PDB file of C-alpha atoms in Angstrom:
ATOM      1  CA  MET X   1       2.549 -18.850  10.601  1.00  0.00           C
ATOM      2  CA  ALA X   2       2.184 -22.860  11.116  1.00  0.00           C
ATOM      3  CA  GLN X   3       3.580 -22.108  14.796  1.00  0.00           C
ATOM      4  CA  VAL X   4       0.745 -20.153  15.727  1.00  0.00           C
ATOM      5  CA  GLY X   5      -1.976 -22.036  13.661  1.00  0.00           C
ATOM      6  CA  SER X   6      -2.195 -20.056  10.666  1.00  0.00           C
ATOM      7  CA  PHE X   7      -2.571 -21.089   6.717  1.00  0.00           C
ATOM      8  CA  VAL X   8       1.175 -21.098   5.088  1.00  0.00           C
ATOM      9  CA  PRO X   9       0.743 -20.079   1.681  1.00  0.00           C
ATOM     10  CA  ALA X  10       3.596 -22.227   0.223  1.00  0.00           C
ATOM     11  CA  GLN X  11       4.085 -25.766  -1.344  1.00  0.00           C
ATOM     12  CA  SER X  12       6.646 -26.337   1.235  1.00  0.00           C
ATOM     13  CA  ALA X  13       8.628 -24.649   3.812  1.00  0.00           C
ATOM     14  CA  VAL X  14      11.309 -25.513   6.464  1.00  0.00           C
ATOM     15  CA  LEU X  15      11.596 -22.896   9.447  1.00  0.00           C
ATOM     16  CA  GLY X  16      12.791 -23.548  12.840  1.00  0.00           C
ATOM     17  CA  VAL X  17      10.450 -22.966  15.743  1.00  0.00           C
ATOM     18  CA  CYS X  18      10.571 -19.269  16.983  1.00  0.00           C
ATOM     19  CA  ASP X  19      10.662 -18.409  20.780  1.00  0.00           C
ATOM     20  CA  ARG X  20       8.876 -15.037  20.236  1.00  0.00           C
ATOM     21  CA  ILE X  21       7.447 -12.916  17.167  1.00  0.00           C
ATOM     22  CA  PHE X  22       8.409  -9.101  17.629  1.00  0.00           C
ATOM     23  CA  THR X  23       6.951  -6.631  15.181  1.00  0.00           C
ATOM     24  CA  ARG X  24       7.418  -2.777  14.961  1.00  0.00           C
ATOM     25  CA  VAL X  25       4.693  -1.966  12.142  1.00  0.00           C
ATOM     26  CA  GLY X  26       2.733   1.429  11.572  1.00  0.00           C
ATOM     27  CA  ALA X  27       2.639   4.756  13.112  1.00  0.00           C
ATOM     28  CA  VAL X  28       0.794   5.884  16.325  1.00  0.00           C
ATOM     29  CA  ASP X  29       1.496   8.442  19.231  1.00  0.00           C
ATOM     30  CA  ASP X  30       0.769   8.308  22.855  1.00  0.00           C
ATOM     31  CA  LEU X  31       0.105  11.816  23.561  1.00  0.00           C
ATOM     32  CA  ALA X  32      -1.715  10.864  27.045  1.00  0.00           C
ATOM     33  CA  THR X  33       1.803   9.969  28.140  1.00  0.00           C
ATOM     34  CA  GLY X  34       3.738  12.697  26.099  1.00  0.00           C
ATOM     35  CA  GLN X  35       5.426  10.201  23.577  1.00  0.00           C
ATOM     36  CA  SER X  36       5.506  11.375  19.897  1.00  0.00           C
ATOM     37  CA  THR X  37       5.070   9.005  17.115  1.00  0.00           C
ATOM     38  CA  PHE X  38       9.059   8.485  16.520  1.00  0.00           C
ATOM     39  CA  MET X  39       9.485   8.008  20.498  1.00  0.00           C
ATOM     40  CA  VAL X  40       6.917   5.287  20.330  1.00  0.00           C
ATOM     41  CA  GLU X  41       8.565   3.862  17.354  1.00  0.00           C
ATOM     42  CA  MET X  42      11.988   4.055  19.053  1.00  0.00           C
ATOM     43  CA  ASN X  43      10.669   2.708  22.375  1.00  0.00           C
ATOM     44  CA  GLU X  44       9.303  -0.588  20.439  1.00  0.00           C
ATOM     45  CA  THR X  45      12.655  -0.826  18.539  1.00  0.00           C
ATOM     46  CA  ALA X  46      14.537  -0.622  21.869  1.00  0.00           C
ATOM     47  CA  ASN X  47      12.072  -3.569  23.294  1.00  0.00           C
ATOM     48  CA  ILE X  48      13.010  -5.687  20.399  1.00  0.00           C
ATOM     49  CA  LEU X  49      16.681  -5.073  20.573  1.00  0.00           C
ATOM     50  CA  ASN X  50      17.010  -5.795  24.126  1.00  0.00           C
ATOM     51  CA  HIS X  51      14.731  -8.950  23.915  1.00  0.00           C
ATOM     52  CA  ALA X  52      15.191 -10.676  20.870  1.00  0.00           C
ATOM     53  CA  THR X  53      17.269 -13.647  20.615  1.00  0.00           C
ATOM     54  CA  ALA X  54      18.849 -15.800  17.782  1.00  0.00           C
ATOM     55  CA  THR X  55      15.558 -17.962  17.344  1.00  0.00           C
ATOM     56  CA  SER X  56      13.349 -14.910  17.288  1.00  0.00           C
ATOM     57  CA  LEU X  57      11.207 -13.649  14.462  1.00  0.00           C
ATOM     58  CA  VAL X  58      11.729  -9.970  13.959  1.00  0.00           C
ATOM     59  CA  LEU X  59       9.431  -7.871  11.652  1.00  0.00           C
ATOM     60  CA  LEU X  60      10.310  -4.319  11.073  1.00  0.00           C
ATOM     61  CA  ASP X  61       8.723  -1.692   8.857  1.00  0.00           C
ATOM     62  CA  GLU X  62      10.057   1.782   8.309  1.00  0.00           C
ATOM     63  CA  ILE X  63      12.445   2.461  11.063  1.00  0.00           C
ATOM     64  CA  GLY X  64      13.918   6.048  11.412  1.00  0.00           C
ATOM     65  CA  ARG X  65      11.228   7.568   9.229  1.00  0.00           C
ATOM     66  CA  GLY X  66       9.970  10.057  11.959  1.00  0.00           C
ATOM     67  CA  THR X  67      12.872  12.137  12.123  1.00  0.00           C
ATOM     68  CA  ALA X  68      15.458  13.703  10.011  1.00  0.00           C
ATOM     69  CA  THR X  69      16.818  12.096   6.757  1.00  0.00           C
ATOM     70  CA  PHE X  70      20.257  11.565   8.228  1.00  0.00           C
ATOM     71  CA  ASP X  71      19.146  10.707  11.784  1.00  0.00           C
ATOM     72  CA  GLY X  72      16.792   7.962  10.466  1.00  0.00           C
ATOM     73  CA  LEU X  73      19.079   6.482   7.822  1.00  0.00           C
ATOM     74  CA  SER X  74      21.939   6.153  10.637  1.00  0.00           C
ATOM     75  CA  ILE X  75      19.148   4.469  12.950  1.00  0.00           C
ATOM     76  CA  ALA X  76      17.818   2.248  10.350  1.00  0.00           C
ATOM     77  CA  TRP X  77      21.491   1.042   9.196  1.00  0.00           C
ATOM     78  CA  ALA X  78      22.556   0.684  12.845  1.00  0.00           C
ATOM     79  CA  VAL X  79      19.498  -1.451  13.753  1.00  0.00           C
ATOM     80  CA  ALA X  80      19.541  -3.551  10.954  1.00  0.00           C
ATOM     81  CA  GLU X  81      23.389  -4.223  11.107  1.00  0.00           C
ATOM     82  CA  HIS X  82      22.974  -4.939  15.211  1.00  0.00           C
ATOM     83  CA  LEU X  83      20.061  -7.498  14.167  1.00  0.00           C
ATOM     84  CA  ALA X  84      22.368  -9.122  11.584  1.00  0.00           C
ATOM     85  CA  THR X  85      25.428  -9.369  13.632  1.00  0.00           C
ATOM     86  CA  GLU X  86      24.841  -9.382  17.231  1.00  0.00           C
ATOM     87  CA  ILE X  87      21.346 -10.838  17.709  1.00  0.00           C
ATOM     88  CA  THR X  88      21.362 -12.902  14.299  1.00  0.00           C
ATOM     89  CA  ALA X  89      17.629 -13.246  14.451  1.00  0.00           C
ATOM     90  CA  ARG X  90      15.329 -14.066  11.593  1.00  0.00           C
ATOM     91  CA  THR X  91      14.355 -10.670  10.506  1.00  0.00           C
ATOM     92  CA  ILE X  92      12.430  -8.978   7.634  1.00  0.00           C
ATOM     93  CA  PHE X  93      13.402  -5.274   7.437  1.00  0.00           C
ATOM     94  CA  ALA X  94      11.075  -3.246   5.215  1.00  0.00           C
ATOM     95  CA  THR X  95      12.423   0.262   4.489  1.00  0.00           C
ATOM     96  CA  HIS X  96      12.212   2.812   1.748  1.00  0.00           C
ATOM     97  CA  TYR X  97      15.912   3.937   2.574  1.00  0.00           C
ATOM     98  CA  HIS X  98      17.283   1.968  -0.509  1.00  0.00           C
ATOM     99  CA  GLU X  99      20.736   2.962   0.767  1.00  0.00           C
ATOM    100  CA  LEU X 100      20.514  -0.062   3.106  1.00  0.00           C
ATOM    101  CA  ASN X 101      21.034  -2.231  -0.007  1.00  0.00           C
ATOM    102  CA  GLU X 102      24.629  -1.753   0.979  1.00  0.00           C
ATOM    103  CA  LEU X 103      24.333  -4.218   3.740  1.00  0.00           C
ATOM    104  CA  ALA X 104      24.132  -7.112   1.521  1.00  0.00           C
ATOM    105  CA  SER X 105      27.392  -6.391   0.169  1.00  0.00           C
ATOM    106  CA  ILE X 106      28.992  -5.965   3.412  1.00  0.00           C
ATOM    107  CA  LEU X 107      27.107  -8.911   5.520  1.00  0.00           C
ATOM    108  CA  PRO X 108      26.994 -12.087   4.087  1.00  0.00           C
ATOM    109  CA  ASN X 109      23.986 -13.163   6.055  1.00  0.00           C
ATOM    110  CA  VAL X 110      21.792 -10.228   4.618  1.00  0.00           C
ATOM    111  CA  ALA X 111      19.732 -10.374   1.200  1.00  0.00           C
ATOM    112  CA  ASN X 112      17.863  -7.972  -0.608  1.00  0.00           C
ATOM    113  CA  TYR X 113      14.327  -8.265  -2.000  1.00  0.00           C
ATOM    114  CA  GLN X 114      12.126  -5.884  -3.626  1.00  0.00           C
ATOM    115  CA  VAL X 115       8.533  -5.179  -4.434  1.00  0.00           C
ATOM    116  CA  THR X 116       8.595  -4.628  -8.132  1.00  0.00           C
ATOM    117  CA  VAL X 117       7.015  -2.049 -10.256  1.00  0.00           C
ATOM    118  CA  LYS X 118       6.392  -1.564 -13.989  1.00  0.00           C
ATOM    119  CA  GLU X 119       7.958   1.825 -15.172  1.00  0.00           C
ATOM    120  CA  LEU X 120       5.848   3.612 -17.856  1.00  0.00           C
ATOM    121  CA  PRO X 121       6.898   6.994 -19.342  1.00  0.00           C
ATOM    122  CA  ASP X 122       4.608   9.072 -17.243  1.00  0.00           C
ATOM    123  CA  GLN X 123       3.695   6.516 -14.313  1.00  0.00           C
ATOM    124  CA  ILE X 124       4.348   3.382 -12.549  1.00  0.00           C
ATOM    125  CA  ILE X 125       2.203   0.386 -11.966  1.00  0.00           C
ATOM    126  CA  PHE X 126       2.771  -1.402  -8.495  1.00  0.00           C
ATOM    127  CA  LEU X 127       2.837  -5.147  -9.616  1.00  0.00           C
ATOM    128  CA  HIS X 128       2.556  -6.625  -5.688  1.00  0.00           C
ATOM    129  CA  GLN X 129       5.315  -8.963  -6.597  1.00  0.00           C
ATOM    130  CA  VAL X 130       8.402  -9.810  -4.481  1.00  0.00           C
ATOM    131  CA  HIS X 131      11.782 -10.534  -6.150  1.00  0.00           C
ATOM    132  CA  PRO X 132      15.343 -10.944  -4.991  1.00  0.00           C
ATOM    133  CA  GLY X 133      17.746  -7.771  -5.437  1.00  0.00           C
ATOM    134  CA  GLY X 134      17.453  -4.312  -3.952  1.00  0.00           C
ATOM    135  CA  ALA X 135      15.605  -1.424  -5.439  1.00  0.00           C
ATOM    136  CA  ASP X 136      17.691   1.594  -6.629  1.00  0.00           C
ATOM    137  CA  ARG X 137      15.007   4.173  -6.078  1.00  0.00           C
ATOM    138  CA  SER X 138      11.682   5.018  -4.189  1.00  0.00           C
ATOM    139  CA  TYR X 139       8.494   5.759  -5.404  1.00  0.00           C
ATOM    140  CA  GLY X 140       7.339   8.374  -2.939  1.00  0.00           C
ATOM    141  CA  ILE X 141       6.754  11.036  -5.569  1.00  0.00           C
ATOM    142  CA  GLU X 142       4.780   8.928  -7.586  1.00  0.00           C
ATOM    143  CA  ALA X 143       2.494   7.801  -4.746  1.00  0.00           C
ATOM    144  CA  GLY X 144       2.112  11.540  -4.195  1.00  0.00           C
ATOM    145  CA  ARG X 145       0.863  11.848  -7.710  1.00  0.00           C
ATOM    146  CA  LEU X 146      -1.607   8.859  -7.247  1.00  0.00           C
ATOM    147  CA  ALA X 147      -2.847  10.640  -4.011  1.00  0.00           C
ATOM    148  CA  GLY X 148      -3.851  13.900  -6.089  1.00  0.00           C
ATOM    149  CA  LEU X 149      -0.735  16.139  -5.272  1.00  0.00           C
ATOM    150  CA  PRO X 150      -0.902  18.881  -7.954  1.00  0.00           C
ATOM    151  CA  ALA X 151       1.034  18.452 -11.016  1.00  0.00           C
ATOM    152  CA  SER X 152       3.187  21.483 -10.202  1.00  0.00           C
ATOM    153  CA  VAL X 153       4.229  20.277  -6.912  1.00  0.00           C
ATOM    154  CA  ILE X 154       5.250  16.852  -8.402  1.00  0.00           C
ATOM    155  CA  GLN X 155       7.083  18.467 -11.166  1.00  0.00           C
ATOM    156  CA  ARG X 156       9.082  20.627  -8.683  1.00  0.00           C
ATOM    157  CA  ALA X 157       9.604  17.356  -6.405  1.00  0.00           C
ATOM    158  CA  LYS X 158      11.170  15.744  -9.271  1.00  0.00           C
ATOM    159  CA  GLN X 159      13.550  18.464 -10.031  1.00  0.00           C
ATOM    160  CA  VAL X 160      14.444  18.846  -6.291  1.00  0.00           C
ATOM    161  CA  MET X 161      15.277  15.274  -6.419  1.00  0.00           C
ATOM    162  CA  ASN X 162      17.252  15.263  -9.237  1.00  0.00           C
ATOM    163  CA  GLN X 163      19.397  17.591  -7.852  1.00  0.00           C
ATOM    164  CA  ILE X 164      19.763  16.023  -4.564  1.00  0.00           C
ATOM    165  CA  GLU X 165      20.541  12.346  -6.395  1.00  0.00           C
ATOM    166  CA  LYS X 166      23.339  14.131  -8.565  1.00  0.00           C
ATOM    167  CA  HIS X 167      25.295  15.463  -5.708  1.00  0.00           C
ATOM    168  CA  SER X 168      24.530  12.411  -2.974  1.00  0.00           C
ATOM    169  CA  HIS X 169      27.069   9.814  -2.148  1.00  0.00           C
ATOM    170  CA  ILE X 170      25.460   8.620   0.882  1.00  0.00           C
ATOM    171  CA  ALA X 171      25.951   5.074  -0.100  1.00  0.00           C
ATOM    172  CA  VAL X 172      29.614   5.593  -0.825  1.00  0.00           C
ATOM    173  CA  GLY X 173      30.294   7.216   2.534  1.00  0.00           C
ATOM    174  CA  LEU X 174      28.426   4.184   4.488  1.00  0.00           C
ATOM    175  CA  ARG X 175      30.682   1.566   2.587  1.00  0.00           C
ATOM    176  CA  ARG X 176      33.790   3.499   3.612  1.00  0.00           C
ATOM    177  CA  SER X 177      32.560   3.953   7.262  1.00  0.00           C
ATOM    178  CA  HIS X 178      32.081   0.350   7.477  1.00  0.00           C
ATOM    179  CA  SER X 179      35.607  -0.567   6.150  1.00  0.00           C
ATOM    180  CA  GLU X 180      37.106   2.011   8.334  1.00  0.00           C
ATOM    181  CA  THR X 181      35.400   0.332  11.316  1.00  0.00           C
ATOM    182  CA  ASP X 182      36.602  -2.715  10.653  1.00  0.00           C
ATOM    183  CA  THR X 183      40.315  -1.556  10.238  1.00  0.00           C
ATOM    184  CA  GLY X 184      39.989   0.079  13.535  1.00  0.00           C
ATOM    185  CA  THR X 185      40.411   3.722  12.133  1.00  0.00           C
ATOM    186  CA  ASP X 186      38.277   6.589  12.656  1.00  0.00           C
ATOM    187  CA  ALA X 187      34.946   5.826  10.954  1.00  0.00           C
ATOM    188  CA  VAL X 188      33.374   9.478  11.765  1.00  0.00           C
ATOM    189  CA  GLU X 189      34.100  10.829   8.013  1.00  0.00           C
ATOM    190  CA  GLU X 190      32.026  12.662   5.839  1.00  0.00           C
ATOM    191  CA  ILE X 191      28.790  11.069   4.287  1.00  0.00           C
ATOM    192  CA  GLY X 192      28.707  13.560   1.472  1.00  0.00           C
ATOM    193  CA  GLY X 193      31.152  16.360   2.129  1.00  0.00           C
ATOM    194  CA  ASP X 194      34.468  15.541   0.639  1.00  0.00           C
ATOM    195  CA  ARG X 195      32.779  13.432  -2.202  1.00  0.00           C
ATOM    196  CA  LEU X 196      30.726  16.466  -3.224  1.00  0.00           C
ATOM    197  CA  LYS X 197      33.777  18.520  -3.090  1.00  0.00           C
ATOM    198  CA  GLU X 198      35.509  15.940  -5.593  1.00  0.00           C
ATOM    199  CA  SER X 199      32.611  15.643  -7.727  1.00  0.00           C
ATOM    200  CA  ASN X 200      31.856  19.490  -8.092  1.00  0.00           C
ATOM    201  CA  GLY X 201      35.267  20.740  -7.905  1.00  0.00           C
ATOM    202  CA  ARG X 202      34.236  23.295  -5.366  1.00  0.00           C
ATOM    203  CA  ASN X 203      36.329  23.417  -2.173  1.00  0.00           C
ATOM    204  CA  LYS X 204      33.320  24.837   0.033  1.00  0.00           C
ATOM    205  CA  TRP X 205      31.715  21.661  -0.105  1.00  0.00           C
ATOM    206  CA  LYS X 206      34.225  20.094   2.290  1.00  0.00           C
ATOM    207  CA  SER X 207      33.440  22.234   5.372  1.00  0.00           C
ATOM    208  CA  MET X 208      29.626  21.574   4.858  1.00  0.00           C
ATOM    209  CA  THR X 209      27.884  19.384   6.916  1.00  0.00           C
ATOM    210  CA  PRO X 210      25.415  17.238   5.059  1.00  0.00           C
ATOM    211  CA  PRO X 211      22.266  19.300   5.734  1.00  0.00           C
ATOM    212  CA  THR X 212      24.054  22.647   4.749  1.00  0.00           C
ATOM    213  CA  GLY X 213      25.193  20.822   1.500  1.00  0.00           C
ATOM    214  CA  GLN X 214      21.588  19.898   0.507  1.00  0.00           C
ATOM    215  CA  LEU X 215      20.340  23.534   1.407  1.00  0.00           C
ATOM    216  CA  ASP X 216      22.744  24.782  -0.974  1.00  0.00           C
ATOM    217  CA  ILE X 217      21.667  22.359  -3.521  1.00  0.00           C
ATOM    218  CA  PHE X 218      18.210  23.732  -3.263  1.00  0.00           C
ATOM    219  CA  ARG X 219      19.470  27.161  -3.694  1.00  0.00           C
ATOM    220  CA  GLN X 220      21.490  26.289  -6.821  1.00  0.00           C
ATOM    221  CA  SER X 221      18.303  24.116  -8.146  1.00  0.00           C
ATOM    222  CA  SER X 222      16.016  27.299  -7.729  1.00  0.00           C
ATOM    223  CA  GLN X 223      18.496  29.820  -8.931  1.00  0.00           C
ATOM    224  CA  ALA X 224      19.296  27.518 -12.277  1.00  0.00           C
ATOM    225  CA  GLU X 225      15.252  27.890 -12.780  1.00  0.00           C
ATOM    226  CA  GLY X 226      14.823  31.400 -12.309  1.00  0.00           C
ATOM    227  CA  ASN X 227      13.120  31.110  -8.960  1.00  0.00           C
ATOM    228  CA  PRO X 228      14.502  33.111  -6.073  1.00  0.00           C
ATOM    229  CA  SER X 229      15.460  31.015  -2.872  1.00  0.00           C
ATOM    230  CA  GLU X 230      14.200  32.021   0.235  1.00  0.00           C
ATOM    231  CA  VAL X 231      16.105  29.206   2.294  1.00  0.00           C
ATOM    232  CA  GLU X 232      18.547  30.744   4.554  1.00  0.00           C
TER     233      GLU X 232
END
């Protein structure tokens, strides 16, 4: 900020000079040229990865949110990893993929920080403070409640989320994948399949792709609550 002539809200700071500042923030499409919001995001991210250097400052917000969950999480992980290990640029990477917390335990130059909240029995209060450590959950459902989503929708979303969290082992799979890459073995193993089978004792999980497994979780959740499932 001092380099571009802005006020620095700190008592003291020691930062090297940047050659360039790259940002990937916000969501916008470019329909005139046939680019979706996600394609614009990918183009901007590609530009950063192809031109940033070790002395650049990179600010990224919500990489991988414009596509399917597994695609987006995979892209976000790979981008963050590339910035930390290949480019080594100073980077602030804001994300709701709390699975990315695992990178701090794998890479020595990655640290987690979180925006803190105060949790009450029936709501949360955003404190607008940043503290060390990674968040172990996101608050999208609570944001939906604050925006005015019907109470029945909020309650159902919580039920579905509990089912998904109960069966999801994405972070475990990512740690295993990284260790296998380091040892030169095939890292394209399940992110949830075998682990789901082990935790449930049901062989059918082994052959499921992650999306299929999650659809089955939705079915189980609906059937357990007496709601007919229409997902095929």
